[in-house]
């Protein structure tokens, strides 16, 4: 690495949050921690089959005293602790439809207690985006809904529940990723709405989260034209000033992962890191599977930017101080303890489902039921996690449907061109009574919409299909 003032090098390290591959602590992570690294982010790749994250987090705390471990445990479709089996809680869209903030708070508290038992002090949740675009490819059921006021009250409740368990929450993706049709993992989305719409919709849940005392906020790699028509939010001092000055946030500002195309496709990750720090971001998420070479390249680029005067020394010192203060103040060992029970039963979850007249008729009929789940590609935030009835071993292949079966065809993000439609038509053509079930954010013509794919939602769905629970 570039040689420089040790204080600068340590401060730069404190602003970086890498992930790493596998379920053992790499030697380079220990060296980076000795050089000032404060925070690590854990991903699904770090989970050991059968053992989960417990052994790894205990080892990390033993080897890296004072480390701040972070992860994306949103509940619902996005889980790391329960990767790849799926979350034990239904997710934000179901919670928003139930519209019981006390229940949302208890759900977040259960997630927080589980994370605290693992020694994870920062949960990169909740998503407080208002999902105003039904075609949104990356938010969808991660949102509490499409109404800003409802999203705001559940965002505040989730923050309160999580932080009440001693785990810092993170309101994301500032200033709002809900009105987008491009996934920032793969491209650069734009939000083109007037400033008054932005303030009355996108910013409302963030204001509520800030007023609830949220410890961190995550920036998005999107261009919000009303604030900055040229720079994505992560790299825009103008956007950061809105959060700091207009909304009054004084905590740690975290970037979304800088390995995403919306952040670094045109510049590379090291340059993206320099630009994000210069804009006012404090903690730079470098992404999963960060290698020693990537970490060193980013660290060197930031140190060089300080040395050249391009990045003020004071900006880096400010960011490092915020990160260290957070790390000293959130969930710490002792580790262990039994995970709390999920606060939602199948009947309550099912009450969030939305039924068409076709669904009411289908559910009132009698006869054997077969479930056919149609493959649906998940976004990178979700990853390769079990979902729907198939994740519980309760689905069959289309060819294995028996004569006389009533068939539920299950898919996720069922747009007009989704193969679930063709599957349903083939089964109808052979005489089956078919129900089309949407496990994602509703898009086009499903008969039963369940607003999530997690095992918790899938169990409720199966109970409904079998007539055991009335939605």
Short mmCIF file of C-alpha atoms in Angstrom, two decimals:
data_model
loop_
_atom_site.label_atom_id
_atom_site.label_comp_id
_atom_site.label_asym_id
_atom_site.label_seq_id
_atom_site.Cartn_x
_atom_site.Cartn_y
_atom_site.Cartn_z
CA UNK A 1 0.00 0.00 0.00
CA UNK A 2 0.96 3.61 -0.40
CA UNK A 3 3.11 4.84 2.49
CA UNK A 4 1.70 7.86 4.29
CA UNK A 5 0.90 9.31 7.69
CA UNK A 6 -0.28 6.33 9.80
CA UNK A 7 -3.15 8.43 11.09
CA UNK A 8 -4.43 9.04 7.58
CA UNK A 9 -4.07 5.37 6.65
CA UNK A 10 -5.99 4.29 9.76
CA UNK A 11 -8.74 6.84 9.20
CA UNK A 12 -9.15 5.71 5.59
CA UNK A 13 -9.39 2.08 6.73
CA UNK A 14 -12.11 3.05 9.21
CA UNK A 15 -14.28 4.33 6.35
CA UNK A 16 -14.19 1.02 4.44
CA UNK A 17 -16.59 -1.89 4.89
CA UNK A 18 -15.53 -4.93 2.84
CA UNK A 19 -17.11 -8.32 2.61
CA UNK A 20 -15.08 -11.47 2.12
CA UNK A 21 -15.52 -14.93 0.67
CA UNK A 22 -16.20 -18.04 2.70
CA UNK A 23 -16.85 -18.95 6.31
CA UNK A 24 -13.37 -18.48 7.78
CA UNK A 25 -11.56 -15.25 8.60
CA UNK A 26 -9.00 -14.40 5.88
CA UNK A 27 -5.55 -13.35 7.04
CA UNK A 28 -5.81 -10.13 5.06
CA UNK A 29 -8.88 -9.09 7.07
CA UNK A 30 -6.87 -9.43 10.27
CA UNK A 31 -4.10 -7.30 8.76
CA UNK A 32 -6.61 -4.68 7.62
CA UNK A 33 -8.15 -4.57 11.10
CA UNK A 34 -4.70 -4.02 12.60
CA UNK A 35 -4.37 -1.11 10.17
CA UNK A 36 -7.61 0.55 11.26
CA UNK A 37 -10.46 -1.38 9.61
CA UNK A 38 -13.56 -1.08 11.81
CA UNK A 39 -16.46 -2.72 9.95
CA UNK A 40 -17.17 -5.85 7.91
CA UNK A 41 -20.33 -6.82 6.05
CA UNK A 42 -21.54 -10.42 6.04
CA UNK A 43 -23.34 -12.00 3.10
CA UNK A 44 -25.00 -15.28 2.22
CA UNK A 45 -21.68 -16.66 1.04
CA UNK A 46 -20.41 -16.46 4.61
CA UNK A 47 -23.11 -18.78 5.96
CA UNK A 48 -22.04 -22.34 6.72
CA UNK A 49 -24.58 -25.05 5.90
CA UNK A 50 -26.10 -26.33 9.12
CA UNK A 51 -24.07 -24.01 11.35
CA UNK A 52 -25.22 -20.62 10.08
CA UNK A 53 -23.14 -17.58 11.03
CA UNK A 54 -22.55 -18.20 14.72
CA UNK A 55 -19.11 -19.79 14.53
CA UNK A 56 -17.86 -17.16 12.10
CA UNK A 57 -19.12 -14.15 14.06
CA UNK A 58 -17.66 -15.54 17.29
CA UNK A 59 -14.30 -16.00 15.54
CA UNK A 60 -14.45 -12.51 14.06
CA UNK A 61 -15.03 -10.94 17.47
CA UNK A 62 -12.21 -13.02 18.98
CA UNK A 63 -9.74 -12.06 16.26
CA UNK A 64 -10.87 -8.47 15.61
CA UNK A 65 -11.63 -6.75 18.92
CA UNK A 66 -14.20 -3.98 18.56
CA UNK A 67 -15.25 -4.96 15.02
CA UNK A 68 -18.63 -3.70 13.82
CA UNK A 69 -20.33 -6.52 11.93
CA UNK A 70 -23.07 -5.59 9.50
CA UNK A 71 -25.48 -7.53 7.30
CA UNK A 72 -28.65 -7.11 5.22
CA UNK A 73 -31.28 -8.83 7.34
CA UNK A 74 -34.44 -7.15 6.11
CA UNK A 75 -36.71 -10.11 6.75
CA UNK A 76 -38.93 -11.45 4.00
CA UNK A 77 -37.22 -11.95 0.67
CA UNK A 78 -33.86 -10.46 1.73
CA UNK A 79 -32.06 -12.50 4.37
CA UNK A 80 -28.46 -13.30 5.15
CA UNK A 81 -28.74 -14.99 8.56
CA UNK A 82 -31.22 -17.51 7.11
CA UNK A 83 -29.49 -17.91 3.75
CA UNK A 84 -30.32 -19.90 1.65
CA UNK A 85 -33.30 -21.43 3.43
CA UNK A 86 -35.28 -18.19 3.71
CA UNK A 87 -36.41 -15.78 6.40
CA UNK A 88 -38.60 -16.69 9.35
CA UNK A 89 -40.56 -13.43 9.03
CA UNK A 90 -42.77 -12.29 6.14
CA UNK A 91 -41.18 -9.01 5.07
CA UNK A 92 -42.11 -5.36 4.73
CA UNK A 93 -44.89 -5.57 2.16
CA UNK A 94 -46.91 -7.94 4.35
CA UNK A 95 -46.24 -5.79 7.43
CA UNK A 96 -47.36 -2.69 5.55
CA UNK A 97 -50.60 -4.34 4.47
CA UNK A 98 -51.33 -5.52 8.00
CA UNK A 99 -50.71 -1.89 9.02
CA UNK A 100 -50.07 -2.56 12.68
CA UNK A 101 -46.97 -0.54 13.66
CA UNK A 102 -46.74 -2.38 16.98
CA UNK A 103 -46.50 -5.67 15.08
CA UNK A 104 -43.84 -4.21 12.81
CA UNK A 105 -41.90 -3.07 15.86
CA UNK A 106 -42.09 -6.55 17.42
CA UNK A 107 -40.96 -8.16 14.17
CA UNK A 108 -37.97 -5.84 13.96
CA UNK A 109 -37.19 -6.48 17.62
CA UNK A 110 -37.11 -10.22 16.92
CA UNK A 111 -34.70 -9.66 14.03
CA UNK A 112 -32.60 -7.43 16.26
CA UNK A 113 -32.45 -9.95 19.08
CA UNK A 114 -31.28 -12.63 16.67
CA UNK A 115 -28.58 -10.36 15.24
CA UNK A 116 -27.44 -9.21 18.67
CA UNK A 117 -27.05 -12.84 19.74
CA UNK A 118 -24.71 -13.27 16.77
CA UNK A 119 -22.73 -10.14 17.62
CA UNK A 120 -23.99 -8.29 14.53
CA UNK A 121 -24.34 -4.64 15.48
CA UNK A 122 -25.54 -3.01 12.24
CA UNK A 123 -28.50 -4.20 10.21
CA UNK A 124 -28.66 -2.61 6.77
CA UNK A 125 -32.44 -2.40 7.06
CA UNK A 126 -35.16 -1.35 6.66
CA UNK A 127 -35.87 -0.42 3.08
CA UNK A 128 -37.99 2.70 3.50
CA UNK A 129 -38.50 3.27 -0.22
CA UNK A 130 -42.05 4.04 -1.36
CA UNK A 131 -42.65 1.44 -4.07
CA UNK A 132 -44.56 3.75 -6.38
CA UNK A 133 -43.55 1.87 -9.56
CA UNK A 134 -45.15 -1.59 -9.82
CA UNK A 135 -42.47 -2.57 -12.36
CA UNK A 136 -39.65 -1.83 -9.90
CA UNK A 137 -37.18 -4.70 -10.35
CA UNK A 138 -35.25 -4.35 -7.08
CA UNK A 139 -37.51 -2.93 -4.33
CA UNK A 140 -41.00 -4.41 -4.67
CA UNK A 141 -42.00 -6.40 -1.58
CA UNK A 142 -38.96 -5.05 0.29
CA UNK A 143 -41.07 -1.87 0.67
CA UNK A 144 -43.81 -1.30 3.22
CA UNK A 145 -46.04 -0.13 0.37
CA UNK A 146 -46.82 2.54 -2.17
CA UNK A 147 -48.29 5.10 0.24
CA UNK A 148 -45.71 7.44 1.78
CA UNK A 149 -47.55 7.94 5.05
CA UNK A 150 -47.96 4.22 5.65
CA UNK A 151 -44.33 3.55 4.73
CA UNK A 152 -43.25 6.30 7.13
CA UNK A 153 -45.05 4.94 10.18
CA UNK A 154 -43.76 1.41 9.60
CA UNK A 155 -40.26 2.66 8.91
CA UNK A 156 -40.23 4.43 12.27
CA UNK A 157 -41.64 1.35 14.00
CA UNK A 158 -39.04 -0.95 12.44
CA UNK A 159 -36.21 1.39 13.44
CA UNK A 160 -37.52 1.52 16.99
CA UNK A 161 -37.82 -2.25 17.30
CA UNK A 162 -34.41 -3.01 15.85
CA UNK A 163 -32.55 -0.37 17.81
CA UNK A 164 -34.41 -1.29 20.98
CA UNK A 165 -32.65 -4.65 20.66
CA UNK A 166 -29.28 -2.90 20.59
CA UNK A 167 -28.69 -3.16 16.84
CA UNK A 168 -28.25 -0.06 14.68
CA UNK A 169 -30.79 0.31 11.88
CA UNK A 170 -30.15 1.71 8.41
CA UNK A 171 -32.86 3.53 6.45
CA UNK A 172 -32.31 2.90 2.75
CA UNK A 173 -32.01 3.76 -0.16
CA UNK A 174 -31.78 7.55 0.17
CA UNK A 175 -33.37 9.62 -1.29
CA UNK A 176 -35.71 6.85 -2.48
CA UNK A 177 -35.41 3.93 -4.92
CA UNK A 178 -39.13 3.18 -5.24
CA UNK A 179 -39.97 5.05 -8.44
CA UNK A 180 -37.43 3.25 -10.62
CA UNK A 181 -37.62 0.60 -13.35
CA UNK A 182 -33.85 -0.06 -13.53
CA UNK A 183 -31.96 -2.17 -10.99
CA UNK A 184 -28.92 -0.21 -9.76
CA UNK A 185 -27.02 -3.50 -9.49
CA UNK A 186 -27.00 -3.51 -13.29
CA UNK A 187 -27.46 0.09 -14.42
CA UNK A 188 -28.04 3.69 -13.34
CA UNK A 189 -31.71 4.41 -12.53
CA UNK A 190 -33.26 7.89 -12.68
CA UNK A 191 -36.09 9.40 -10.71
CA UNK A 192 -37.59 12.26 -12.68
CA UNK A 193 -40.24 13.83 -10.48
CA UNK A 194 -40.70 17.46 -9.37
CA UNK A 195 -39.13 18.52 -6.08
CA UNK A 196 -42.52 18.85 -4.39
CA UNK A 197 -43.37 15.23 -5.25
CA UNK A 198 -40.01 14.13 -3.92
CA UNK A 199 -40.62 15.93 -0.62
CA UNK A 200 -44.19 14.64 -0.29
CA UNK A 201 -43.39 11.05 -1.24
CA UNK A 202 -39.78 9.81 -1.26
CA UNK A 203 -38.48 11.91 1.62
CA UNK A 204 -41.40 11.35 4.01
CA UNK A 205 -40.29 7.91 5.30
CA UNK A 206 -36.68 9.07 5.65
CA UNK A 207 -37.82 12.01 7.74
CA UNK A 208 -39.81 9.61 9.93
CA UNK A 209 -36.79 7.31 10.33
CA UNK A 210 -34.55 10.24 11.26
CA UNK A 211 -37.10 11.45 13.81
CA UNK A 212 -37.18 7.89 15.21
CA UNK A 213 -33.43 8.16 15.82
CA UNK A 214 -32.11 5.91 13.06
CA UNK A 215 -28.35 5.48 13.51
CA UNK A 216 -27.43 5.09 9.83
CA UNK A 217 -28.82 5.92 6.40
CA UNK A 218 -27.79 4.29 3.12
CA UNK A 219 -27.40 6.22 -0.12
CA UNK A 220 -28.64 4.89 -3.45
CA UNK A 221 -26.86 4.75 -6.77
CA UNK A 222 -29.61 6.60 -8.60
CA UNK A 223 -29.91 10.02 -10.19
CA UNK A 224 -32.68 12.09 -8.64
CA UNK A 225 -32.99 14.87 -11.17
CA UNK A 226 -34.80 17.33 -8.90
CA UNK A 227 -31.78 17.36 -6.56
CA UNK A 228 -28.82 16.64 -8.84
CA UNK A 229 -29.34 15.90 -12.52
CA UNK A 230 -25.73 14.80 -13.10
CA UNK A 231 -24.51 12.77 -10.13
CA UNK A 232 -25.95 9.64 -8.49
CA UNK A 233 -27.00 10.26 -4.90
CA UNK A 234 -23.98 8.44 -3.45
CA UNK A 235 -21.68 10.95 -5.14
CA UNK A 236 -23.76 14.09 -4.75
CA UNK A 237 -22.96 16.65 -2.02
CA UNK A 238 -26.29 18.26 -2.86
CA UNK A 239 -28.22 15.11 -1.99
CA UNK A 240 -26.19 14.62 1.19
CA UNK A 241 -26.97 18.20 2.28
CA UNK A 242 -30.70 17.48 1.96
CA UNK A 243 -30.29 14.59 4.39
CA UNK A 244 -28.05 16.46 6.81
CA UNK A 245 -29.56 19.96 6.70
CA UNK A 246 -33.19 19.51 5.66
CA UNK A 247 -33.92 16.22 7.45
CA UNK A 248 -31.48 16.78 10.33
CA UNK A 249 -29.64 13.45 10.16
CA UNK A 250 -26.38 13.42 12.12
CA UNK A 251 -25.51 9.71 12.11
CA UNK A 252 -23.40 7.51 9.85
CA UNK A 253 -24.08 7.75 6.13
CA UNK A 254 -23.41 4.40 4.44
CA UNK A 255 -23.06 3.81 0.73
CA UNK A 256 -24.86 1.04 -1.07
CA UNK A 257 -22.35 -1.49 -2.37
CA UNK A 258 -19.77 0.21 -4.59
CA UNK A 259 -19.35 -2.89 -6.76
CA UNK A 260 -22.82 -2.22 -8.22
CA UNK A 261 -22.95 -0.98 -11.79
CA UNK A 262 -24.85 2.15 -10.79
CA UNK A 263 -21.86 3.17 -8.68
CA UNK A 264 -18.71 2.06 -10.43
CA UNK A 265 -19.38 0.78 -13.95
CA UNK A 266 -17.82 3.86 -15.50
CA UNK A 267 -15.10 4.62 -12.96
CA UNK A 268 -14.06 1.51 -11.07
CA UNK A 269 -14.51 0.95 -7.34
CA UNK A 270 -11.44 2.88 -6.08
CA UNK A 271 -12.51 6.09 -7.83
CA UNK A 272 -16.10 5.56 -6.70
CA UNK A 273 -14.85 5.34 -3.11
CA UNK A 274 -13.02 8.66 -3.39
CA UNK A 275 -16.06 10.37 -4.91
CA UNK A 276 -18.44 8.99 -2.29
CA UNK A 277 -16.27 10.17 0.62
CA UNK A 278 -15.87 13.57 -1.00
CA UNK A 279 -19.66 13.86 -1.30
CA UNK A 280 -20.14 13.22 2.43
CA UNK A 281 -20.59 9.45 2.76
CA UNK A 282 -18.93 8.05 5.90
CA UNK A 283 -18.82 4.27 5.48
CA UNK A 284 -18.17 2.70 2.09
CA UNK A 285 -19.72 -0.70 1.47
CA UNK A 286 -17.31 -2.41 -0.93
CA UNK A 287 -19.52 -5.41 -1.69
CA UNK A 288 -19.41 -9.15 -1.15
CA UNK A 289 -16.33 -11.26 -1.84
CA UNK A 290 -13.96 -8.32 -1.56
CA UNK A 291 -10.43 -9.54 -2.20
CA UNK A 292 -7.26 -8.28 -0.57
CA UNK A 293 -6.29 -6.70 -3.91
CA UNK A 294 -9.58 -4.81 -4.16
CA UNK A 295 -9.37 -3.62 -0.58
CA UNK A 296 -5.78 -2.43 -1.08
CA UNK A 297 -6.65 -0.65 -4.34
CA UNK A 298 -9.51 1.23 -2.70
CA UNK A 299 -7.47 2.10 0.38
CA UNK A 300 -4.57 3.36 -1.73
CA UNK A 301 -6.84 5.44 -3.96
CA UNK A 302 -8.37 7.22 -0.97
CA UNK A 303 -5.00 7.78 0.71
CA UNK A 304 -3.63 9.19 -2.54
CA UNK A 305 -6.64 11.50 -2.88
CA UNK A 306 -5.95 12.86 0.61
CA UNK A 307 -2.27 13.26 -0.20
CA UNK A 308 -2.99 15.18 -3.39
CA UNK A 309 -5.46 17.50 -1.68
CA UNK A 310 -8.37 16.26 -3.78
CA UNK A 311 -10.05 14.79 -0.70
CA UNK A 312 -9.81 16.96 2.43
CA UNK A 313 -8.12 15.30 5.39
CA UNK A 314 -10.85 16.68 7.63
CA UNK A 315 -13.57 14.91 5.62
CA UNK A 316 -11.91 11.54 6.11
CA UNK A 317 -11.29 12.21 9.80
CA UNK A 318 -14.94 13.18 10.28
CA UNK A 319 -16.16 10.02 8.56
CA UNK A 320 -13.80 7.79 10.52
CA UNK A 321 -14.86 9.35 13.82
CA UNK A 322 -18.54 8.70 13.07
CA UNK A 323 -17.87 5.06 12.20
CA UNK A 324 -15.75 4.45 15.29
CA UNK A 325 -18.36 6.05 17.54
CA UNK A 326 -21.07 3.81 16.11
CA UNK A 327 -18.90 0.71 16.47
CA UNK A 328 -18.28 1.45 20.14
CA UNK A 329 -21.96 1.93 20.87
CA UNK A 330 -23.91 -1.00 19.37
CA UNK A 331 -24.43 -4.70 20.02
CA UNK A 332 -21.38 -6.46 21.36
CA UNK A 333 -20.68 -9.95 22.70
CA UNK A 334 -21.39 -12.05 24.71
CA UNK A 335 -22.77 -14.03 21.80
CA UNK A 336 -25.26 -16.86 21.81
CA UNK A 337 -28.76 -17.41 23.10
CA UNK A 338 -31.83 -18.87 21.49
CA UNK A 339 -33.34 -16.92 18.56
CA UNK A 340 -36.70 -15.38 19.43
CA UNK A 341 -39.96 -16.76 18.11
CA UNK A 342 -41.38 -15.06 15.05
CA UNK A 343 -44.18 -12.72 16.18
CA UNK A 344 -46.55 -13.57 13.29
CA UNK A 345 -48.70 -16.68 12.87
CA UNK A 346 -49.98 -18.02 9.56
CA UNK A 347 -53.49 -16.70 10.08
CA UNK A 348 -52.23 -13.15 10.63
CA UNK A 349 -49.95 -13.31 7.61
CA UNK A 350 -52.78 -14.64 5.46
CA UNK A 351 -54.93 -11.66 6.40
CA UNK A 352 -52.52 -9.52 4.35
CA UNK A 353 -53.27 -11.45 1.15
CA UNK A 354 -55.35 -9.88 -1.62
CA UNK A 355 -57.93 -12.02 -3.41
CA UNK A 356 -59.77 -11.56 -6.69
CA UNK A 357 -63.27 -12.92 -7.27
CA UNK A 358 -61.61 -15.84 -9.08
CA UNK A 359 -59.57 -16.60 -5.97
CA UNK A 360 -62.65 -16.50 -3.73
CA UNK A 361 -64.42 -18.99 -6.01
CA UNK A 362 -61.35 -21.26 -6.34
CA UNK A 363 -60.78 -21.38 -2.59
CA UNK A 364 -64.45 -22.20 -1.95
CA UNK A 365 -64.27 -25.25 -4.24
CA UNK A 366 -63.34 -28.74 -3.10
CA UNK A 367 -60.98 -31.40 -4.36
CA UNK A 368 -57.26 -32.15 -4.28
CA UNK A 369 -54.83 -29.25 -4.69
CA UNK A 370 -51.51 -29.26 -6.57
CA UNK A 371 -49.01 -26.42 -6.47
CA UNK A 372 -46.83 -25.73 -9.52
CA UNK A 373 -44.13 -23.13 -8.93
CA UNK A 374 -42.67 -21.41 -11.99
CA UNK A 375 -39.05 -20.30 -11.83
CA UNK A 376 -38.58 -16.57 -11.37
CA UNK A 377 -35.22 -14.78 -11.46
CA UNK A 378 -34.43 -12.88 -8.26
CA UNK A 379 -32.49 -9.63 -8.11
CA UNK A 380 -29.01 -9.62 -6.58
CA UNK A 381 -30.25 -8.13 -3.30
CA UNK A 382 -32.34 -11.27 -2.77
CA UNK A 383 -29.86 -13.78 -4.18
CA UNK A 384 -30.41 -17.51 -4.48
CA UNK A 385 -32.74 -17.99 -1.52
CA UNK A 386 -35.51 -20.58 -1.27
CA UNK A 387 -38.93 -19.07 -1.82
CA UNK A 388 -42.55 -19.99 -2.20
CA UNK A 389 -44.10 -23.44 -1.66
CA UNK A 390 -41.23 -25.07 -3.57
CA UNK A 391 -38.87 -23.91 -0.86
CA UNK A 392 -40.91 -25.98 1.59
CA UNK A 393 -40.97 -29.02 -0.68
CA UNK A 394 -44.68 -28.49 -1.39
CA UNK A 395 -44.68 -27.97 -5.18
CA UNK A 396 -44.80 -30.47 -8.02
CA UNK A 397 -43.73 -30.38 -11.65
CA UNK A 398 -46.40 -29.50 -14.19
CA UNK A 399 -46.14 -33.01 -15.65
CA UNK A 400 -46.95 -34.52 -12.24
CA UNK A 401 -50.31 -32.80 -11.82
CA UNK A 402 -53.08 -35.41 -11.57
CA UNK A 403 -56.39 -35.37 -13.38
CA UNK A 404 -58.99 -33.59 -11.25
CA UNK A 405 -56.45 -31.52 -9.31
CA UNK A 406 -57.19 -27.89 -8.66
CA UNK A 407 -53.88 -26.19 -9.45
CA UNK A 408 -52.23 -23.13 -7.93
CA UNK A 409 -49.59 -21.78 -10.32
CA UNK A 410 -47.13 -19.73 -8.26
CA UNK A 411 -44.69 -17.15 -9.58
CA UNK A 412 -42.91 -14.00 -8.55
CA UNK A 413 -42.97 -10.60 -10.32
CA UNK A 414 -45.49 -11.93 -12.83
CA UNK A 415 -45.42 -9.44 -15.67
CA UNK A 416 -47.27 -9.89 -18.96
CA UNK A 417 -44.45 -12.00 -20.39
CA UNK A 418 -43.87 -14.16 -17.31
CA UNK A 419 -43.93 -17.93 -18.08
CA UNK A 420 -46.45 -18.47 -15.28
CA UNK A 421 -49.17 -17.25 -17.65
CA UNK A 422 -48.34 -19.91 -20.24
CA UNK A 423 -48.17 -22.59 -17.55
CA UNK A 424 -51.60 -21.60 -16.27
CA UNK A 425 -53.07 -21.64 -19.80
CA UNK A 426 -51.72 -25.11 -20.53
CA UNK A 427 -53.22 -26.46 -17.34
CA UNK A 428 -56.57 -24.82 -18.02
CA UNK A 429 -56.55 -26.29 -21.51
CA UNK A 430 -56.31 -29.77 -19.99
CA UNK A 431 -59.33 -29.19 -17.78
CA UNK A 432 -57.82 -28.00 -14.51
CA UNK A 433 -59.25 -25.26 -12.33
CA UNK A 434 -56.24 -22.90 -12.09
CA UNK A 435 -55.40 -20.15 -9.61
CA UNK A 436 -52.52 -17.79 -10.50
CA UNK A 437 -50.59 -16.75 -7.37
CA UNK A 438 -48.21 -13.78 -7.14
CA UNK A 439 -45.45 -13.96 -4.50
CA UNK A 440 -43.83 -10.67 -5.52
CA UNK A 441 -45.13 -7.15 -5.96
CA UNK A 442 -48.36 -7.36 -8.02
CA UNK A 443 -47.96 -6.54 -11.70
CA UNK A 444 -50.49 -8.11 -14.02
CA UNK A 445 -53.50 -10.27 -13.48
CA UNK A 446 -52.71 -12.71 -10.65
CA UNK A 447 -55.74 -14.07 -8.82
CA UNK A 448 -54.14 -14.25 -5.37
CA UNK A 449 -51.43 -11.82 -4.25
CA UNK A 450 -49.45 -12.72 -1.14
CA UNK A 451 -46.76 -9.95 -1.13
CA UNK A 452 -43.74 -12.09 -0.35
CA UNK A 453 -41.87 -15.30 -1.04
CA UNK A 454 -40.31 -16.12 2.33
CA UNK A 455 -41.04 -19.46 4.01
CA UNK A 456 -43.20 -17.61 6.54
CA UNK A 457 -45.45 -16.36 3.73
CA UNK A 458 -45.29 -19.68 1.87
CA UNK A 459 -46.61 -21.54 4.92
CA UNK A 460 -49.53 -19.14 5.17
CA UNK A 461 -50.17 -19.52 1.44
CA UNK A 462 -50.25 -23.32 1.69
CA UNK A 463 -52.62 -23.12 4.64
CA UNK A 464 -54.95 -20.95 2.56
CA UNK A 465 -54.76 -23.20 -0.51
CA UNK A 466 -55.54 -26.27 1.61
CA UNK A 467 -58.49 -24.60 3.30
CA UNK A 468 -56.86 -24.60 6.72
CA UNK A 469 -56.89 -20.79 7.02
CA UNK A 470 -59.34 -18.31 5.60
CA UNK A 471 -57.62 -15.14 4.30
#
